[in-house]
CSV table of C-alpha atoms in Angstrom, one decimal:
chain,number,residue,atom,x,y,z
A,1,GLY,CA,-26.7,-17.3,-47.0
A,2,ARG,CA,-27.1,-15.0,-44.0
A,3,ILE,CA,-29.8,-17.2,-42.6
A,4,VAL,CA,-27.7,-20.4,-43.0
A,5,GLY,CA,-24.6,-18.7,-41.5
A,6,HIS,CA,-26.7,-17.5,-38.5
A,7,TYR,CA,-28.1,-21.0,-38.1
A,8,VAL,CA,-24.6,-22.5,-38.1
A,9,LEU,CA,-23.3,-20.0,-35.6
A,10,THR,CA,-26.3,-20.6,-33.3
A,11,LEU,CA,-25.6,-24.4,-33.4
A,12,LYS,CA,-22.0,-23.8,-32.5
A,13,PHE,CA,-22.9,-21.5,-29.6
A,14,ASN,CA,-25.5,-23.9,-28.2
A,15,PHE,CA,-23.1,-26.9,-28.6
A,16,ARG,CA,-20.4,-25.0,-26.7
A,17,ASN,CA,-22.8,-23.9,-24.0
A,18,ALA,CA,-24.0,-27.5,-23.7
A,19,LEU,CA,-20.4,-28.7,-23.2
A,20,PHE,CA,-19.9,-26.0,-20.6
A,21,SER,CA,-23.0,-26.9,-18.7
A,22,LYS,CA,-22.1,-30.5,-18.8
A,23,LYS,CA,-18.7,-29.7,-17.3
A,24,ALA,CA,-20.3,-27.6,-14.6
A,25,ALA,CA,-22.6,-30.5,-13.7
A,26,MET,CA,-19.5,-32.7,-13.4
A,27,ILE,CA,-17.8,-30.5,-10.9
A,28,PRO,CA,-17.3,-32.6,-7.8
A,29,GLN,CA,-19.1,-31.5,-4.7
A,30,THR,CA,-17.3,-31.3,-1.4
A,31,ASP,CA,-18.0,-34.0,1.1
A,32,VAL,CA,-18.7,-31.5,3.9
A,33,SER,CA,-21.1,-28.7,3.3
A,34,TRP,CA,-19.6,-25.3,4.0
A,35,GLN,CA,-22.4,-24.5,6.4
A,36,THR,CA,-21.1,-27.2,8.8
A,37,ALA,CA,-17.4,-27.0,7.9
A,38,SER,CA,-14.7,-25.3,9.9
A,39,TRP,CA,-13.5,-22.0,8.6
A,40,GLN,CA,-10.2,-23.7,7.6
A,41,GLU,CA,-12.1,-26.2,5.4
A,42,VAL,CA,-14.2,-23.4,3.9
A,43,LEU,CA,-11.0,-21.5,3.1
A,44,ALA,CA,-9.4,-24.5,1.6
A,45,GLY,CA,-12.5,-25.1,-0.5
A,46,SER,CA,-12.5,-21.7,-2.1
A,47,ILE,CA,-13.1,-21.4,-5.9
A,48,ARG,CA,-9.9,-20.9,-7.8
A,49,ASP,CA,-10.8,-21.9,-11.3
A,50,PRO,CA,-12.4,-19.3,-13.5
A,51,GLU,CA,-14.2,-21.9,-15.6
A,52,GLU,CA,-15.7,-23.4,-12.4
A,53,LEU,CA,-16.8,-19.9,-11.3
A,54,LEU,CA,-18.5,-19.1,-14.5
A,55,ALA,CA,-20.3,-22.5,-14.6
A,56,LEU,CA,-21.5,-22.2,-11.0
A,57,LEU,CA,-22.9,-18.8,-11.6
A,58,ASP,CA,-24.5,-19.6,-15.0
A,59,LEU,CA,-22.4,-16.9,-16.7
A,60,ASN,CA,-21.4,-16.7,-20.4
A,61,PRO,CA,-18.3,-18.9,-21.0
A,62,ASP,CA,-17.1,-16.3,-23.5
A,63,GLN,CA,-15.6,-14.5,-20.5
A,64,LEU,CA,-13.3,-17.4,-19.8
A,65,ALA,CA,-10.3,-16.3,-22.0
A,66,GLY,CA,-10.1,-12.9,-20.4
A,67,ALA,CA,-10.5,-14.4,-16.9
A,68,LEU,CA,-7.8,-16.9,-17.4
A,69,ALA,CA,-5.4,-14.2,-18.7
A,70,ALA,CA,-6.1,-12.0,-15.7
A,71,THR,CA,-5.5,-14.9,-13.2
A,72,ARG,CA,-2.0,-15.4,-14.5
A,73,GLY,CA,-1.0,-12.1,-12.8
A,74,PHE,CA,-3.4,-12.3,-9.9
A,75,PRO,CA,-5.1,-15.6,-9.0
A,76,LEU,CA,-8.9,-16.0,-8.5
A,77,ARG,CA,-10.0,-16.9,-5.0
A,78,VAL,CA,-13.6,-16.7,-3.7
A,79,PRO,CA,-15.1,-18.7,-0.8
A,80,ARG,CA,-18.4,-20.5,-1.2
A,81,PRO,CA,-20.3,-18.5,1.5
A,82,TYR,CA,-19.6,-15.3,-0.5
A,83,LEU,CA,-20.4,-17.0,-3.8
A,84,GLU,CA,-23.9,-17.8,-2.6
A,85,ARG,CA,-24.7,-14.1,-2.2
A,86,ILE,CA,-24.1,-13.5,-5.9
A,87,GLU,CA,-27.1,-13.6,-8.2
A,88,ARG,CA,-26.9,-16.4,-10.8
A,89,GLY,CA,-26.8,-15.4,-14.4
A,90,ASN,CA,-26.3,-11.7,-13.6
A,91,PRO,CA,-23.0,-10.4,-15.1
A,92,HIS,CA,-23.6,-7.0,-13.4
A,93,ASP,CA,-24.0,-8.3,-9.9
A,94,PRO,CA,-22.1,-5.9,-7.6
A,95,LEU,CA,-20.5,-8.8,-5.7
A,96,LEU,CA,-19.5,-10.6,-8.8
A,97,LEU,CA,-17.8,-7.5,-10.3
A,98,GLN,CA,-15.5,-7.4,-7.2
A,99,ILE,CA,-14.1,-10.9,-7.7
A,100,LEU,CA,-14.4,-11.9,-11.4
A,101,PRO,CA,-11.1,-11.6,-13.3
A,102,THR,CA,-11.4,-9.8,-16.6
A,103,GLY,CA,-9.3,-9.0,-19.6
A,104,ARG,CA,-9.4,-5.3,-18.6
A,105,GLU,CA,-6.8,-6.1,-15.9
A,106,GLN,CA,-4.3,-6.7,-18.6
A,107,LEU,CA,-4.4,-3.1,-19.9
A,108,ALA,CA,-1.4,-0.9,-19.0
A,109,VAL,CA,-2.9,2.4,-17.9
A,110,PRO,CA,-0.7,5.5,-17.3
A,111,GLY,CA,-0.8,6.7,-13.7
A,112,TYR,CA,-1.5,3.2,-12.3
A,113,GLY,CA,1.4,1.3,-10.7
A,114,ARG,CA,2.4,-1.6,-8.6
A,115,ASP,CA,2.9,0.3,-5.3
A,116,PRO,CA,0.2,3.0,-5.3
A,117,VAL,CA,0.3,4.0,-1.6
A,118,GLY,CA,4.1,3.8,-1.0
A,119,ASP,CA,4.1,0.7,1.2
A,120,LEU,CA,7.6,-0.4,-0.1
A,121,HIS,CA,9.2,2.9,1.0
A,122,SER,CA,7.8,2.3,4.6
A,123,ASN,CA,8.6,-1.4,4.7
A,124,VAL,CA,11.1,-1.0,7.6
A,125,LEU,CA,11.4,-4.7,8.4
A,126,PRO,CA,10.1,-7.9,6.9
A,127,GLY,CA,6.4,-7.9,7.7
A,128,LEU,CA,6.4,-4.4,9.2
A,129,ILE,CA,5.2,-1.2,7.6
A,130,HIS,CA,5.7,2.1,9.6
A,131,LYS,CA,4.1,4.8,7.6
A,132,TYR,CA,2.1,7.0,10.0
A,133,HIS,CA,3.0,8.5,13.4
A,134,GLY,CA,1.8,6.5,16.4
A,135,ARG,CA,1.0,3.3,14.6
A,136,VAL,CA,2.6,0.5,12.7
A,137,LEU,CA,1.1,-2.2,10.4
A,138,MET,CA,2.1,-5.8,10.5
A,139,VAL,CA,1.7,-7.9,7.3
A,140,VAL,CA,0.7,-10.9,9.3
A,141,ASN,CA,-0.3,-13.0,6.3
A,142,GLY,CA,0.3,-12.8,2.6
A,143,HIS,CA,-2.9,-14.7,1.7
A,144,CYS,CA,-6.5,-13.6,1.6
A,145,ALA,CA,-9.7,-15.5,1.8
A,146,ILE,CA,-10.9,-13.6,-1.3
A,147,ASN,CA,-8.9,-11.9,-4.0
A,148,CYS,CA,-10.6,-8.6,-4.7
A,149,ARG,CA,-9.7,-7.5,-8.2
A,150,TYR,CA,-9.1,-3.9,-7.1
A,151,CYS,CA,-6.7,-4.9,-4.3
A,152,PHE,CA,-4.0,-2.2,-3.9
A,153,ARG,CA,-1.5,-4.9,-2.6
A,154,ARG,CA,-2.0,-7.3,-5.5
A,155,ALA,CA,1.7,-6.8,-6.5
A,156,PHE,CA,3.1,-6.5,-2.9
A,157,PRO,CA,6.2,-8.6,-2.4
A,158,TYR,CA,4.7,-11.0,0.1
A,159,ARG,CA,7.5,-13.5,-0.3
A,160,GLU,CA,10.0,-11.0,1.2
A,161,ASN,CA,7.5,-10.3,4.0
A,162,ARG,CA,6.9,-13.7,5.5
A,163,PRO,CA,8.8,-13.6,8.7
A,164,ASP,CA,9.4,-16.6,10.9
A,165,ARG,CA,9.1,-16.3,14.7
A,166,GLY,CA,12.6,-14.9,15.0
A,167,ALA,CA,11.8,-12.1,12.5
A,168,TRP,CA,8.5,-11.4,14.3
A,169,ARG,CA,10.4,-11.0,17.5
A,170,SER,CA,12.5,-8.4,15.7
A,171,ALA,CA,9.3,-6.6,14.6
A,172,VAL,CA,8.0,-6.7,18.2
A,173,ASP,CA,11.3,-5.3,19.4
A,174,TYR,CA,11.0,-2.5,16.9
A,175,VAL,CA,7.7,-1.6,18.4
A,176,ALA,CA,9.0,-1.8,21.9
A,177,ARG,CA,11.9,0.6,21.1
A,178,ASP,CA,9.6,3.3,19.7
A,179,LYS,CA,7.6,4.7,22.5
A,180,THR,CA,5.5,6.8,20.1
A,181,ILE,CA,3.7,3.7,18.9
A,182,SER,CA,0.4,3.3,20.7
A,183,GLU,CA,-1.4,1.2,18.1
A,184,VAL,CA,-0.5,-1.9,16.1
A,185,ILE,CA,-2.5,-2.9,13.0
A,186,PHE,CA,-2.8,-6.5,11.9
A,187,SER,CA,-3.1,-6.5,8.1
A,188,GLY,CA,-2.0,-8.6,5.1
A,189,GLY,CA,-3.2,-10.2,2.9
A,190,ASP,CA,-5.7,-11.0,5.6
A,191,PRO,CA,-4.5,-11.5,9.2
A,192,LEU,CA,-7.4,-13.7,10.1
A,193,ALA,CA,-6.2,-16.2,7.4
A,194,SER,CA,-3.6,-17.1,10.0
A,195,GLY,CA,-4.3,-19.5,12.8
A,196,ASP,CA,-5.4,-18.4,16.3
A,197,ARG,CA,-2.3,-19.9,17.9
A,198,GLN,CA,0.1,-17.7,15.9
A,199,LEU,CA,-2.2,-14.6,16.4
A,200,ALA,CA,-2.4,-15.2,20.1
A,201,TRP,CA,1.4,-15.5,20.4
A,202,LEU,CA,1.9,-12.3,18.4
A,203,THR,CA,-0.7,-10.4,20.4
A,204,ALA,CA,0.7,-11.5,23.7
A,205,GLY,CA,4.1,-10.1,22.7
A,206,LEU,CA,2.6,-6.8,21.9
A,207,SER,CA,0.5,-6.7,25.1
A,208,ALA,CA,3.8,-6.9,27.0
A,209,ILE,CA,4.8,-3.5,25.6
A,210,PRO,CA,3.4,-0.8,28.0
A,211,HIS,CA,3.1,2.0,25.4
A,212,VAL,CA,1.0,-0.1,23.0
A,213,LYS,CA,-2.7,0.5,23.9
A,214,ARG,CA,-4.7,-0.7,20.9
A,215,LEU,CA,-4.8,-3.6,18.6
A,216,ARG,CA,-6.5,-3.0,15.2
A,217,ILE,CA,-7.4,-5.9,12.9
A,218,HIS,CA,-8.2,-5.2,9.3
A,219,SER,CA,-10.0,-8.2,7.8
A,220,ARG,CA,-12.4,-9.2,5.1
A,221,LEU,CA,-12.9,-12.6,6.6
A,222,PRO,CA,-15.9,-11.7,8.9
A,223,VAL,CA,-17.7,-10.8,5.7
A,224,VAL,CA,-16.6,-13.5,3.3
A,225,ILE,CA,-16.3,-16.4,5.8
A,226,PRO,CA,-18.2,-15.3,8.9
A,227,GLY,CA,-17.5,-18.6,10.6
A,228,ARG,CA,-13.9,-17.4,11.2
A,229,ILE,CA,-15.2,-15.4,14.2
A,230,THR,CA,-14.9,-18.3,16.7
A,231,ASP,CA,-14.6,-18.3,20.4
A,232,GLN,CA,-10.9,-18.9,20.1
A,233,CYS,CA,-10.5,-16.0,17.7
A,234,ILE,CA,-12.3,-13.6,20.1
A,235,ALA,CA,-10.3,-14.9,23.0
A,236,TRP,CA,-6.9,-13.7,21.8
A,237,MET,CA,-8.4,-10.4,20.8
A,238,THR,CA,-10.0,-9.6,24.1
A,239,GLU,CA,-8.2,-11.5,26.9
A,240,GLY,CA,-5.2,-9.2,27.0
A,241,ARG,CA,-5.0,-5.6,28.0
A,242,LEU,CA,-5.0,-4.1,24.5
A,243,LYS,CA,-8.2,-2.4,23.3
A,244,PRO,CA,-9.4,-4.4,20.2
A,245,VAL,CA,-10.8,-2.8,17.1
A,246,MET,CA,-12.0,-4.8,14.2
A,247,VAL,CA,-12.2,-3.0,10.8
A,248,ILE,CA,-14.1,-5.1,8.4
A,249,HIS,CA,-14.2,-4.5,4.6
A,250,CYS,CA,-17.6,-4.4,3.0
A,251,ASN,CA,-18.4,-2.5,-0.2
A,252,HIS,CA,-22.1,-3.4,-0.8
A,253,ALA,CA,-25.2,-4.0,1.3
A,254,ASN,CA,-25.7,-7.4,-0.4
A,255,GLU,CA,-22.5,-8.7,1.3
A,256,LEU,CA,-24.3,-8.5,4.7
A,257,ASP,CA,-26.2,-11.6,5.2
A,258,GLY,CA,-27.5,-13.3,8.4
A,259,GLN,CA,-24.2,-15.1,9.0
A,260,VAL,CA,-22.2,-11.9,8.8
A,261,ARG,CA,-24.6,-10.3,11.3
A,262,LEU,CA,-24.1,-13.2,13.7
A,263,ALA,CA,-20.3,-12.8,13.5
A,264,VAL,CA,-20.5,-9.1,14.2
A,265,ALA,CA,-22.9,-9.7,17.1
A,266,LYS,CA,-20.3,-12.0,18.7
A,267,LEU,CA,-17.6,-9.3,18.3
A,268,ASN,CA,-20.0,-6.7,19.8
A,269,GLU,CA,-20.8,-8.9,22.7
A,270,ALA,CA,-17.2,-9.4,23.4
A,271,GLY,CA,-16.5,-5.6,23.6
A,272,VAL,CA,-14.7,-5.4,20.2
A,273,THR,CA,-15.3,-2.0,18.4
A,274,VAL,CA,-16.4,-2.9,14.8
A,275,LEU,CA,-15.9,-0.4,12.0
A,276,ASN,CA,-16.2,-0.7,8.2
A,277,GLN,CA,-14.1,0.6,5.4
A,278,SER,CA,-15.2,0.5,1.8
A,279,VAL,CA,-13.7,1.3,-1.6
A,280,LEU,CA,-15.7,3.4,-4.0
A,281,LEU,CA,-15.9,1.2,-7.1
A,282,LYS,CA,-17.4,2.0,-10.5
A,283,GLY,CA,-20.4,-0.3,-11.2
A,284,VAL,CA,-20.4,-1.7,-7.7
A,285,ASN,CA,-21.4,1.1,-5.2
A,286,ASP,CA,-21.0,4.4,-7.1
A,287,SER,CA,-24.5,5.6,-6.5
A,288,VAL,CA,-26.3,7.3,-3.6
A,289,PRO,CA,-28.8,4.5,-3.0
A,290,ALA,CA,-26.0,1.9,-2.9
A,291,LEU,CA,-24.0,3.9,-0.4
A,292,GLU,CA,-27.0,4.7,1.7
A,293,GLN,CA,-28.2,1.1,1.9
A,294,LEU,CA,-24.6,0.0,2.8
A,295,SER,CA,-24.4,2.5,5.7
A,296,LEU,CA,-27.9,1.6,7.0
A,297,ARG,CA,-27.3,-2.2,6.9
A,298,LEU,CA,-23.9,-1.8,8.5
A,299,PHE,CA,-25.4,0.1,11.4
A,300,ASP,CA,-28.3,-2.3,11.8
A,301,ALA,CA,-25.7,-5.1,12.0
A,302,GLY,CA,-23.7,-3.3,14.7
A,303,VAL,CA,-21.0,-1.8,12.5
A,304,MET,CA,-20.1,1.9,12.2
A,305,PRO,CA,-19.2,3.3,8.8
A,306,TYR,CA,-15.6,4.5,9.0
A,307,TYR,CA,-13.9,5.2,5.7
A,308,LEU,CA,-14.9,5.3,2.0
A,309,HIS,CA,-11.7,5.1,0.1
A,310,LEU,CA,-11.0,6.5,-3.4
A,311,LEU,CA,-9.5,3.6,-5.4
A,312,ASP,CA,-5.8,3.2,-4.9
A,313,LYS,CA,-4.3,3.5,-8.4
A,314,VAL,CA,-2.9,0.0,-8.7
A,315,GLN,CA,-2.1,-1.5,-12.1
A,316,GLY,CA,-5.0,-3.7,-13.2
A,317,ALA,CA,-7.8,-1.9,-11.5
A,318,ALA,CA,-8.3,1.2,-13.5
A,319,HIS,CA,-11.7,0.1,-14.7
A,320,PHE,CA,-13.0,0.5,-11.2
A,321,ASP,CA,-11.8,4.1,-10.8
A,322,LEU,CA,-14.0,7.3,-10.5
A,323,PRO,CA,-13.0,10.9,-10.6
A,324,ALA,CA,-12.5,12.5,-7.1
A,325,GLU,CA,-15.1,15.1,-8.1
A,326,ARG,CA,-17.7,12.5,-8.5
A,327,ALA,CA,-16.8,10.9,-5.2
A,328,VAL,CA,-17.2,14.3,-3.4
A,329,GLU,CA,-20.5,14.8,-5.1
A,330,LEU,CA,-21.8,11.4,-3.9
A,331,ILE,CA,-20.8,12.1,-0.3
A,332,ALA,CA,-22.4,15.5,-0.4
A,333,GLN,CA,-25.7,13.9,-1.5
A,334,LEU,CA,-25.3,11.2,1.1
A,335,ARG,CA,-25.1,13.8,3.8
A,336,GLY,CA,-28.5,15.0,2.7
A,337,ARG,CA,-30.0,11.6,3.3
A,338,LEU,CA,-28.3,10.2,6.4
A,339,PRO,CA,-27.4,11.5,9.9
A,340,GLY,CA,-23.7,12.5,10.1
A,341,TYR,CA,-22.6,9.5,12.1
A,342,LEU,CA,-23.7,7.2,9.2
A,343,VAL,CA,-21.7,9.0,6.5
A,344,PRO,CA,-18.2,7.5,6.1
A,345,ARG,CA,-15.3,9.8,5.7
A,346,LEU,CA,-14.2,10.0,2.1
A,347,VAL,CA,-10.4,9.6,2.0
A,348,GLN,CA,-7.6,9.1,-0.3
A,349,GLU,CA,-4.2,7.5,0.6
A,350,VAL,CA,-1.3,9.5,-1.0
A,351,ALA,CA,2.2,8.0,-1.0
A,352,GLY,CA,4.4,10.0,1.4
A,353,ALA,CA,1.6,11.9,3.1
A,354,PRO,CA,1.6,11.9,6.9
A,355,ALA,CA,-2.0,10.7,7.0
A,356,LYS,CA,-4.9,9.8,4.8
A,357,VAL,CA,-6.3,12.8,2.9
A,358,VAL,CA,-9.9,13.6,3.8
A,359,LEU,CA,-11.9,14.9,0.8
A,360,GLY,CA,-15.1,16.8,0.6
């Protein structure tokens, strides 16, 4: 009886996988390869269906139910250039773990909330967050090129923070009135998901304010769609008087392929300071070798390691979290293997604090 039952289950499993593989083979291919497409086309062609994602990566379709449940609260989005860096058939791939929705996101965990860093309290105008002295953050775009499953703004009210040009003028006026503000940060979502014309217009308005000295852009796009770093993009960053700083977001050395290196090289050549911030993620980069390789490859690519963040305790991401003591231990070991300038600062963002808290 056990043998017959096992045989029937095996037939059912193989039949289901055959159907899944057949569906994967039927997925229509885009007319334009992403290698030759514009960044807008690549962005529009991002994978949004968990079933398609599992099929393309040869992953067990048993994960589909949990993935579909998770995407009801936070959609799947992953561009094809990033997808190609993920090892097929490997459910533990560190890049896959960052973007694959899972049923664990549905668990309500005490201590994890919807606004873990206090953004809402500092949301002084639509699209404008003023949290720290001397700098403000503009939520330029509510969309990302990739939806990282640990995102601390996954529940942020983007609909209420989508200003039109009139509201953006109010935000620029706010900056102009406060002479303590010397730096403006473009954030989101992802600011580079916006078009260059809008970004150029906004940058020009800020450049006209004498006490604003620096423009910082926080973006994952140079990593996930390197083709976004076009001549037009670099032009609005560098042609004004503001000193541009690009902070990319890379968590693992495998994210840094040749196309990313080319994008960073263009930024370096244009005089843009390029830094990296990472998030410490369980199963992704929570080992000394992983963090060491990340810092080394970043520096080789022309990027300085900047911050390593403890996970912001957002609801749905608790399975990525690590104790602060473990993080401090990892950084201490990393200092024994790398020169000081390659060791990122371990930080935690605490709601209401006047700055990020440096640990270790």
